[in-house]
PDB file of C-alpha atoms in Angstrom:
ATOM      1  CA  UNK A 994      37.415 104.768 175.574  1.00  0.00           C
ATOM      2  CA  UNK A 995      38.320 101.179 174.442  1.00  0.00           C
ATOM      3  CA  UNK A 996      38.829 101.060 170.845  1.00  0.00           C
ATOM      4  CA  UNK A 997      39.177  98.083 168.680  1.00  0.00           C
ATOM      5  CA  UNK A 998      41.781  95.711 168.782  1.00  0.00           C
ATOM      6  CA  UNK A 999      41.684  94.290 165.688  1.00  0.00           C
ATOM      7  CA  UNK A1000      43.869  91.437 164.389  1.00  0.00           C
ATOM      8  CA  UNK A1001      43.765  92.016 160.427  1.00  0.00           C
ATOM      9  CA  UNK A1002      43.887  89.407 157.866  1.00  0.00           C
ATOM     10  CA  UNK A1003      43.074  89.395 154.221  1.00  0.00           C
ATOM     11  CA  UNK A1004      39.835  88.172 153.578  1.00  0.00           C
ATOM     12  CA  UNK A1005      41.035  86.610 150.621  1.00  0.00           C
ATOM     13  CA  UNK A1006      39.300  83.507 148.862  1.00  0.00           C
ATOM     14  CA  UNK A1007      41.672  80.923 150.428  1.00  0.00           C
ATOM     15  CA  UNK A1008      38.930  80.339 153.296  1.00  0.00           C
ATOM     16  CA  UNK A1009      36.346  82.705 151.878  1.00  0.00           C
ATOM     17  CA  UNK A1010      33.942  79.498 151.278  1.00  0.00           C
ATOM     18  CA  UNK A1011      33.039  79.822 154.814  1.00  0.00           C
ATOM     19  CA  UNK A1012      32.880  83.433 155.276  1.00  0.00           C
ATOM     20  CA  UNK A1013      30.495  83.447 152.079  1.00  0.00           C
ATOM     21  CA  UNK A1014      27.792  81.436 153.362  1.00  0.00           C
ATOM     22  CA  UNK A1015      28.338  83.574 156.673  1.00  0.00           C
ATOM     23  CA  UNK A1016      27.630  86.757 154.364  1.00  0.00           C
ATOM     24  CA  UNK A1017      25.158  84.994 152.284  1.00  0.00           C
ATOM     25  CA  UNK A1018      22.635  85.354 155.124  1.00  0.00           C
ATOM     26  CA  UNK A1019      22.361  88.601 153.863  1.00  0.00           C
ATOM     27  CA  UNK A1020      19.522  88.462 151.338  1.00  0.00           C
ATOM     28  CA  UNK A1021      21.335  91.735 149.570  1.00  0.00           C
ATOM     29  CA  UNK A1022      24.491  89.872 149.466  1.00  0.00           C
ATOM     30  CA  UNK A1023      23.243  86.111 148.212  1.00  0.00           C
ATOM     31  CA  UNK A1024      21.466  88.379 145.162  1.00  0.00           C
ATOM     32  CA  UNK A1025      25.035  90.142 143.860  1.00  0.00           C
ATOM     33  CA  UNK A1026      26.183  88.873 141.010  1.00  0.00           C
ATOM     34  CA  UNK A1027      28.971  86.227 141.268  1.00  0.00           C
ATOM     35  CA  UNK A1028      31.801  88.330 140.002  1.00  0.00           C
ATOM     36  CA  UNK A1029      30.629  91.605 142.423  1.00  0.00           C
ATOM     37  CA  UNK A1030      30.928  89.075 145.442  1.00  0.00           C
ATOM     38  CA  UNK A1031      34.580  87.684 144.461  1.00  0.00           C
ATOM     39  CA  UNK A1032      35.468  91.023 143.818  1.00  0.00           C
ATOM     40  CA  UNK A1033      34.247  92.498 147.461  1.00  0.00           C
ATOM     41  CA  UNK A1034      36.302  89.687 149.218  1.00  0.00           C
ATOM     42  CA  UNK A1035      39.006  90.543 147.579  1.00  0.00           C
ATOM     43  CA  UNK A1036      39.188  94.260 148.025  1.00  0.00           C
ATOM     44  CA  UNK A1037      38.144  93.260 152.251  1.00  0.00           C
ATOM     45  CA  UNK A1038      40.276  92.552 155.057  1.00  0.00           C
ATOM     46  CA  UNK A1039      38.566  90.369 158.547  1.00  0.00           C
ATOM     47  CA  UNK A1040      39.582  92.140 161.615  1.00  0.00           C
ATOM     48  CA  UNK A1041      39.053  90.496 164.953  1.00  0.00           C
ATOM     49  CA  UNK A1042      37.738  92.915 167.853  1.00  0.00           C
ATOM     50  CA  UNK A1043      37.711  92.223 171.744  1.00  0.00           C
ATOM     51  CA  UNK A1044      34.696  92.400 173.829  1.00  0.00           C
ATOM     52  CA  UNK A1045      33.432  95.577 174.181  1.00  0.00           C
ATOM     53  CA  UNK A1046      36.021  97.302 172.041  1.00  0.00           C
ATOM     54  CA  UNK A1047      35.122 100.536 169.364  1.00  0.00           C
ATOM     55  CA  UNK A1048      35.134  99.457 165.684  1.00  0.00           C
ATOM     56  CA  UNK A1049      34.231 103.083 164.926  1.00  0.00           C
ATOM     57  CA  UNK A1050      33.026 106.281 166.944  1.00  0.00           C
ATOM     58  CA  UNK A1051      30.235 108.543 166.578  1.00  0.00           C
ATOM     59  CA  UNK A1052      31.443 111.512 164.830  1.00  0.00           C
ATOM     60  CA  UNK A1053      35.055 109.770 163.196  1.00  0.00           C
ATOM     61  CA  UNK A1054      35.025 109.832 159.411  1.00  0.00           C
ATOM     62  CA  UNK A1055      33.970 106.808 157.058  1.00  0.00           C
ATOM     63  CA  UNK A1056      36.384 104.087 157.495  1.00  0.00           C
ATOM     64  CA  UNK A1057      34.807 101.142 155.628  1.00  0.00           C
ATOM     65  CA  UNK A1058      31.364  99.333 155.052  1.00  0.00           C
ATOM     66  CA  UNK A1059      31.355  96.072 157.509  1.00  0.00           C
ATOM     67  CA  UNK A1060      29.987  92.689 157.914  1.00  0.00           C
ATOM     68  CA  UNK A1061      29.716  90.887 161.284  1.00  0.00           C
ATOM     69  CA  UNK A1062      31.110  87.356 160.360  1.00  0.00           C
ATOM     70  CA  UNK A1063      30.729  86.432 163.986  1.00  0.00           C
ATOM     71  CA  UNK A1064      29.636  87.727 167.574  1.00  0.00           C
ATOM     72  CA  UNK A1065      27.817  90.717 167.824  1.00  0.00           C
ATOM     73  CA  UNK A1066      28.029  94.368 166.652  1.00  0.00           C
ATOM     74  CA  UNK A1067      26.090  97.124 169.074  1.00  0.00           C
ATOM     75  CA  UNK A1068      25.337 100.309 167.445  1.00  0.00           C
ATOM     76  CA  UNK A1069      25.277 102.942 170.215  1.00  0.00           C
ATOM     77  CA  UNK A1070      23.716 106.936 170.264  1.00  0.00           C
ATOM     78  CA  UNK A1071      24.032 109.518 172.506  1.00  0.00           C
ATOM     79  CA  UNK A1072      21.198 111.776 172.184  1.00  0.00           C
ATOM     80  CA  UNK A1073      21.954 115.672 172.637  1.00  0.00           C
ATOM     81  CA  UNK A1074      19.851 115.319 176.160  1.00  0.00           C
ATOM     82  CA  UNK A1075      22.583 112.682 176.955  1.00  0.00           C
ATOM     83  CA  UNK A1076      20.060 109.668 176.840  1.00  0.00           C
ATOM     84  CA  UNK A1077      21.924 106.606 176.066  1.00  0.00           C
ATOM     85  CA  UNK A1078      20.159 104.538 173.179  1.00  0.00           C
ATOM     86  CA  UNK A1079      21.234 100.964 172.138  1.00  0.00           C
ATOM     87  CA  UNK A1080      19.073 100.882 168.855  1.00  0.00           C
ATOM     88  CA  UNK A1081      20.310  98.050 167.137  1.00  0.00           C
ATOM     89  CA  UNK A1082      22.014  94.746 167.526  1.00  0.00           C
ATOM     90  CA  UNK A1083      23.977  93.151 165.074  1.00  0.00           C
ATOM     91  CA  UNK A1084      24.330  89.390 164.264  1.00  0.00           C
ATOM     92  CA  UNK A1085      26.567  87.046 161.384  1.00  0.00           C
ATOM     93  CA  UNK A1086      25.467  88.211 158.122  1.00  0.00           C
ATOM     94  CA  UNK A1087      24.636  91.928 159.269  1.00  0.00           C
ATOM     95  CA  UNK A1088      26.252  94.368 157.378  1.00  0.00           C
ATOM     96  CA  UNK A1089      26.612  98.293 158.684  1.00  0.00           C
ATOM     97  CA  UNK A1090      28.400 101.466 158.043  1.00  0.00           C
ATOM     98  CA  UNK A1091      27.119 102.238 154.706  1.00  0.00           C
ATOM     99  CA  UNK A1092      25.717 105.522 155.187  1.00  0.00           C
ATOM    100  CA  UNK A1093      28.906 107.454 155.891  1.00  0.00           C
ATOM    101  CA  UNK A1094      30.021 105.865 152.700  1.00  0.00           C
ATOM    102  CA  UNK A1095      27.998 106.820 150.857  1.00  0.00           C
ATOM    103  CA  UNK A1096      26.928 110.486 151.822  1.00  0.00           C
ATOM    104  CA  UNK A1097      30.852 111.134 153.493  1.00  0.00           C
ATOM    105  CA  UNK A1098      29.215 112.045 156.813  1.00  0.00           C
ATOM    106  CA  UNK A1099      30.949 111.034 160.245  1.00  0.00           C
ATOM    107  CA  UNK A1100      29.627 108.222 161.633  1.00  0.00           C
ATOM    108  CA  UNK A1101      26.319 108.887 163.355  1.00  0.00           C
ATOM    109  CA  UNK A1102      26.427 106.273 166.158  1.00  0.00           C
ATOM    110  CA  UNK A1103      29.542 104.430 167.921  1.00  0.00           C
ATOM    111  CA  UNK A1104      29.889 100.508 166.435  1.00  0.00           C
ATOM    112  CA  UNK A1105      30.763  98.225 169.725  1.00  0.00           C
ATOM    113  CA  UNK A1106      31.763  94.753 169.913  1.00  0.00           C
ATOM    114  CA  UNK A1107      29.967  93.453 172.478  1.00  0.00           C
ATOM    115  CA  UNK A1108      31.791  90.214 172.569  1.00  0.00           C
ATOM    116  CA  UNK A1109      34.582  88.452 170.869  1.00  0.00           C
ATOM    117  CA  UNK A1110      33.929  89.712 167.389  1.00  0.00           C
ATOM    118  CA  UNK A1111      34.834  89.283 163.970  1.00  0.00           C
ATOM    119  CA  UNK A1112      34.026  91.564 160.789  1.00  0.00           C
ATOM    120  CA  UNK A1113      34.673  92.117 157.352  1.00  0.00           C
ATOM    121  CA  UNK A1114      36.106  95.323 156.304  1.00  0.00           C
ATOM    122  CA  UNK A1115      35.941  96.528 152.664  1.00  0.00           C
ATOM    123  CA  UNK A1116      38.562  99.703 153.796  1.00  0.00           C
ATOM    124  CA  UNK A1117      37.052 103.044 152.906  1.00  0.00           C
ATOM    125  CA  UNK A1118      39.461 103.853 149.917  1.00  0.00           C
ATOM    126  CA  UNK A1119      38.752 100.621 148.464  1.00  0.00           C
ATOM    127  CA  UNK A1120      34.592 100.828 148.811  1.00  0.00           C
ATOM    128  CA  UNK A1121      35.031 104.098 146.956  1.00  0.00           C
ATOM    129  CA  UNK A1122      37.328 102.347 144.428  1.00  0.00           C
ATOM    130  CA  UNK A1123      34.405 100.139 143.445  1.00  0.00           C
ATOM    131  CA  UNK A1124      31.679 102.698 143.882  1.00  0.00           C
ATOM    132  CA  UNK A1125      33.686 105.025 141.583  1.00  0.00           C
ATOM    133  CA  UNK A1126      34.482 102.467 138.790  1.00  0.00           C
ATOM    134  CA  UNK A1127      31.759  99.850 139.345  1.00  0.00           C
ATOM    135  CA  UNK A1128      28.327 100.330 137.981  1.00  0.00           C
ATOM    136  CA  UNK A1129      27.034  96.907 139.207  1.00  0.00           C
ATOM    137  CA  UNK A1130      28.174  98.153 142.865  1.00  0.00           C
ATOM    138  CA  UNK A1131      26.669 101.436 142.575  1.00  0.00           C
ATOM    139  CA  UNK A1132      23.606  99.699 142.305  1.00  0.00           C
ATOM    140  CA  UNK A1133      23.657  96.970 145.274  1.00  0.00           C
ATOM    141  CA  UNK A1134      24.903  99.534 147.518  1.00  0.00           C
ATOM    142  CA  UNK A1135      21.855 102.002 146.634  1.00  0.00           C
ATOM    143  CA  UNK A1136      19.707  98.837 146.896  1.00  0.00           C
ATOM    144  CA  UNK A1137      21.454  98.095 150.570  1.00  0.00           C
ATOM    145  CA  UNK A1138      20.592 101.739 151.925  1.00  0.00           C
ATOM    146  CA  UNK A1139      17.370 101.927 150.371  1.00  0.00           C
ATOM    147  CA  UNK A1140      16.496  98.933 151.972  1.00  0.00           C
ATOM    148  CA  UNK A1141      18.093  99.741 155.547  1.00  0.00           C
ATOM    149  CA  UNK A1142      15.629 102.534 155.116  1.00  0.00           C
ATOM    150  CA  UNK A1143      12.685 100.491 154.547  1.00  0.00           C
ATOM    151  CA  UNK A1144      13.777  98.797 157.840  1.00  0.00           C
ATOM    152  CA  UNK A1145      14.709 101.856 159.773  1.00  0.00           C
ATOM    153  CA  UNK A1146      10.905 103.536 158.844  1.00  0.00           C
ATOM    154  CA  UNK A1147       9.458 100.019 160.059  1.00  0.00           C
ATOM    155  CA  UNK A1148      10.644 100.355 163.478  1.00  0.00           C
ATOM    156  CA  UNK A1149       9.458 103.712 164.025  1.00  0.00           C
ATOM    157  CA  UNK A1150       6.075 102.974 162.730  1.00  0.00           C
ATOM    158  CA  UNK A1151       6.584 100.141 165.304  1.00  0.00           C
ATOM    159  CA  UNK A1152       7.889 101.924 168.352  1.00  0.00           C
ATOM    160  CA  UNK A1153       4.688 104.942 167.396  1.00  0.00           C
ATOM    161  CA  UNK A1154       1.915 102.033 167.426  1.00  0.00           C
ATOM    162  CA  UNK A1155       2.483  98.841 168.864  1.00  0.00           C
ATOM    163  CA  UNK A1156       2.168  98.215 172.356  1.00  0.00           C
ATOM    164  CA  UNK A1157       5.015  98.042 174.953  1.00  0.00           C
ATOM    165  CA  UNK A1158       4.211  93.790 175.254  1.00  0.00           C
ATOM    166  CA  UNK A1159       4.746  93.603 171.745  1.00  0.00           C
ATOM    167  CA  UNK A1160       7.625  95.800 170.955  1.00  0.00           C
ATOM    168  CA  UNK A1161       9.805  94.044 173.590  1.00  0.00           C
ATOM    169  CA  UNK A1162       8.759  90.690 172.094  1.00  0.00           C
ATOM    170  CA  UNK A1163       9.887  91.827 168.351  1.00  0.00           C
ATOM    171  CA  UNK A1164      12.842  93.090 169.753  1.00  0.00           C
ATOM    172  CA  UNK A1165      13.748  89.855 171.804  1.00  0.00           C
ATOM    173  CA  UNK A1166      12.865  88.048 168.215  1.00  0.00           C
ATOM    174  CA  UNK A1167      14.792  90.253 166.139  1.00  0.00           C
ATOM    175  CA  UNK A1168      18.088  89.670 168.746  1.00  0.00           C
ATOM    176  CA  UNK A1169      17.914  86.441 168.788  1.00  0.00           C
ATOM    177  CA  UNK A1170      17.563  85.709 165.248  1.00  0.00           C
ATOM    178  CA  UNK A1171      16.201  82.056 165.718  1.00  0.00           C
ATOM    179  CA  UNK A1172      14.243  79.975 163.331  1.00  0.00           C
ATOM    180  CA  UNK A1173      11.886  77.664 164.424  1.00  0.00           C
ATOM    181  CA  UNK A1174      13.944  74.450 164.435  1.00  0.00           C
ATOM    182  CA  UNK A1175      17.088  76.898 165.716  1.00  0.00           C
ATOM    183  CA  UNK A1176      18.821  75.905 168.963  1.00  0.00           C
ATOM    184  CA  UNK A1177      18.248  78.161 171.950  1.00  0.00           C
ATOM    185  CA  UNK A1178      20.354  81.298 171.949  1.00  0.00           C
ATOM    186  CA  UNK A1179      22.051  82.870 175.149  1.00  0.00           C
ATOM    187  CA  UNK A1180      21.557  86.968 174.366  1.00  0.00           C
ATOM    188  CA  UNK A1181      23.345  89.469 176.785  1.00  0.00           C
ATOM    189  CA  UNK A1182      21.178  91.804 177.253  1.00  0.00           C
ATOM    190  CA  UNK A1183      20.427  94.219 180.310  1.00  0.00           C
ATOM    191  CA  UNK A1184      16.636  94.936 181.537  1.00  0.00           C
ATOM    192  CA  UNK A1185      18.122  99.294 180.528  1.00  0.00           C
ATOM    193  CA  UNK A1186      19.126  98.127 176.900  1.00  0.00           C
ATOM    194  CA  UNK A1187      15.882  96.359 175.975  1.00  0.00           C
ATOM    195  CA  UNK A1188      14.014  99.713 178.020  1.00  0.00           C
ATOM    196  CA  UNK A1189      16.118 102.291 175.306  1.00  0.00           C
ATOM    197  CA  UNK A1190      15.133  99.991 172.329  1.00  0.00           C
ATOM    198  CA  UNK A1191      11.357 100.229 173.317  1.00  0.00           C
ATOM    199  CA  UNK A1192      11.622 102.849 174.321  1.00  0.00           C
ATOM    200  CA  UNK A1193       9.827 102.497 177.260  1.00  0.00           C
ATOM    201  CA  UNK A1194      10.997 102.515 181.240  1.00  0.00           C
ATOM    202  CA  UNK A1195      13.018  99.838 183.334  1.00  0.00           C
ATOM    203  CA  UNK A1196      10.096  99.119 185.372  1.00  0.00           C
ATOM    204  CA  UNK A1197       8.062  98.515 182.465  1.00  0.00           C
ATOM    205  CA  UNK A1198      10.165  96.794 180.974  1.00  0.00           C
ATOM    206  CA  UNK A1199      11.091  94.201 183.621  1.00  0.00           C
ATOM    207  CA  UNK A1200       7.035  93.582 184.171  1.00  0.00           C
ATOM    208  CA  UNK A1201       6.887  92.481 180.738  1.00  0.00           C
ATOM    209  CA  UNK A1202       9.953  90.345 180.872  1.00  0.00           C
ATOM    210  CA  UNK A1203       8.730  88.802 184.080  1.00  0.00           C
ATOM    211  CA  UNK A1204       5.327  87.806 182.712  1.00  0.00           C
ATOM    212  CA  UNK A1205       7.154  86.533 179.705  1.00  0.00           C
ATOM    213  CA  UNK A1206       9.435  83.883 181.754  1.00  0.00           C
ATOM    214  CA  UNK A1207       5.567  83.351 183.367  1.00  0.00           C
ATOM    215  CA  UNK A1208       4.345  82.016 180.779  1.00  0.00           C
ATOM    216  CA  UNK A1209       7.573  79.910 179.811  1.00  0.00           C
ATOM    217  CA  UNK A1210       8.635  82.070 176.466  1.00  0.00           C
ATOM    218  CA  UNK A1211      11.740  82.967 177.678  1.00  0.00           C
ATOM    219  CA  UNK A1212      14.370  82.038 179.968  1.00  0.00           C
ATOM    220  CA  UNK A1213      16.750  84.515 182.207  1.00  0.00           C
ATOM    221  CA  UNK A1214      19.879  84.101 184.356  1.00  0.00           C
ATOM    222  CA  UNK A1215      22.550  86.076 185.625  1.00  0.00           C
ATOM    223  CA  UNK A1216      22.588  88.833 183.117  1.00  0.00           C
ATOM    224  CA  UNK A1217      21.430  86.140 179.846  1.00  0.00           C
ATOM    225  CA  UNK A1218      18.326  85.753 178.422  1.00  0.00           C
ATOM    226  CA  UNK A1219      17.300  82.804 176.265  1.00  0.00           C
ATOM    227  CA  UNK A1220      14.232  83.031 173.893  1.00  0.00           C
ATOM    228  CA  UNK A1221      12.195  79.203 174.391  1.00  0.00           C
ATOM    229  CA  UNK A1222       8.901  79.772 172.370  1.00  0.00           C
ATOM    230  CA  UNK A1223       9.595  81.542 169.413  1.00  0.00           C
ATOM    231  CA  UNK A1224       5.994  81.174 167.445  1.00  0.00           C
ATOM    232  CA  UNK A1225       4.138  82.524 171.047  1.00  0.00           C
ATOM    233  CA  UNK A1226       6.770  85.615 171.161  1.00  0.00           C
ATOM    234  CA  UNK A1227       6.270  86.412 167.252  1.00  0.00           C
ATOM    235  CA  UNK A1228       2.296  85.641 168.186  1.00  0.00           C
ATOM    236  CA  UNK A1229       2.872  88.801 170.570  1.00  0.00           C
ATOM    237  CA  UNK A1230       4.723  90.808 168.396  1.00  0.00           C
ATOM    238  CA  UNK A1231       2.485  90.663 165.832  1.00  0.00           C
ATOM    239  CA  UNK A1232      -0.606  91.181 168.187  1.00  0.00           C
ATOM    240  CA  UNK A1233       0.016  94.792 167.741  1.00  0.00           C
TER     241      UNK A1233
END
């Protein structure tokens, strides 16, 4: 098993102005109050991870809460059964791994860089630190998994209702994160990984994704898919 191989750097201030407006894509983080934010850069380190390299396993303990300042973060489970799901895909501005922080459980799913990858660490000793003596942090983290939970019970109303069409197009939305007047943006992504998220098959899965590059709303090629026609995909999506 590959596991991270990080290059670690104090995240500092010095060139924290970037890596702000990176984590202030985060709705939860651009609401903290100014001194909580300074305070969380401070107490972080950036570690840079290799394609396809472990930042943490299912089952290790608690080793931090992250933020993906750039490439993208996999989370990974391994049903009992042995069914493989990829249930979530992580972009710049994500932040994940709060949960075993906060409850001390090991980690419930493996955390993958699936390409060249860089995250913020606030190191597990040091997120206790502040949830121990920090009443303003006690707070946005509470608000942080209380929302991930509002999130988490909107999928699975999702993937109980909506039709296979539309849950692939939310999910091809959701991964590519694009705005409207976004450029186009290459996703690696394998027909089996979209099939676990939906949970649905490969076959159907690859009908839908055929009739989609029909009708011009996405484009695919040698293992990359490109989302063209965002407001027709979220028209899907929301069809449900």
């Amino acid at each position: 098993m590959k596991t991270t191989e990080a290059t670690t750097i104090s995240a500092g201030m010095g060139a924290g102005s970037a890596r702000m407006r990176v984590l202030e894509r985060s709705s939860w983080f651009a609401a903290l109050p100014p001194a909580l934010k300074r305070e969380m850069m401070e107490r972080a380190v950036v570690r840079r991870c290799a394609a396809r390299s472990l930042i943490y396993a299912a089952g290790a303990a608690p080793s931090g809460l992250y933020a993906v300042l750039s490439g993208e973060v996999r989370l990974e489970h391994s049903a009992r059964s042995g069914k493989f799901a990829f249930y979530q895909g992580l972009r710049a501005g994500d932040f994940f791994g709060l949960l075993s922080e906060l409850d001390q459980s090991p980690r419930f799913s493996d955390a993958r860089a699936w390409t060249e990858t860089t995250v913020l660490q606030l190191p597990h000793a040091e997120f206790q630190s502040l949830y121990r003596t920090s009443a303003p942090a006690r707070e946005a983290f509470v608000a942080l998994i209380c929302e991930n939970l509002h999130t988490t019970l909107g999928i699975l109303v999702e993937e109980h209702s909506a039709p296979p069409r539309s849950q692939i197009a939310h999910i091809l939305l959701t991964l590519s994160n694009q705005e409207p007047d976004e450029s186009r943006e290459q996703l690696k992504l394998t027909h089996e990984a979209i099939a676990a998220m939906a949970g649905v098959s490969r076959q159907t899965t690859s009908k839908i994704l055929h009739e989609f590059r029909q009708l011009g709303l996405i484009a695919m090629q040698y293992g990359q898919l490109s989302v063209l026609d965002t407001a027709r995909l979220r028209a899907i999506a929301e069809a449900a």
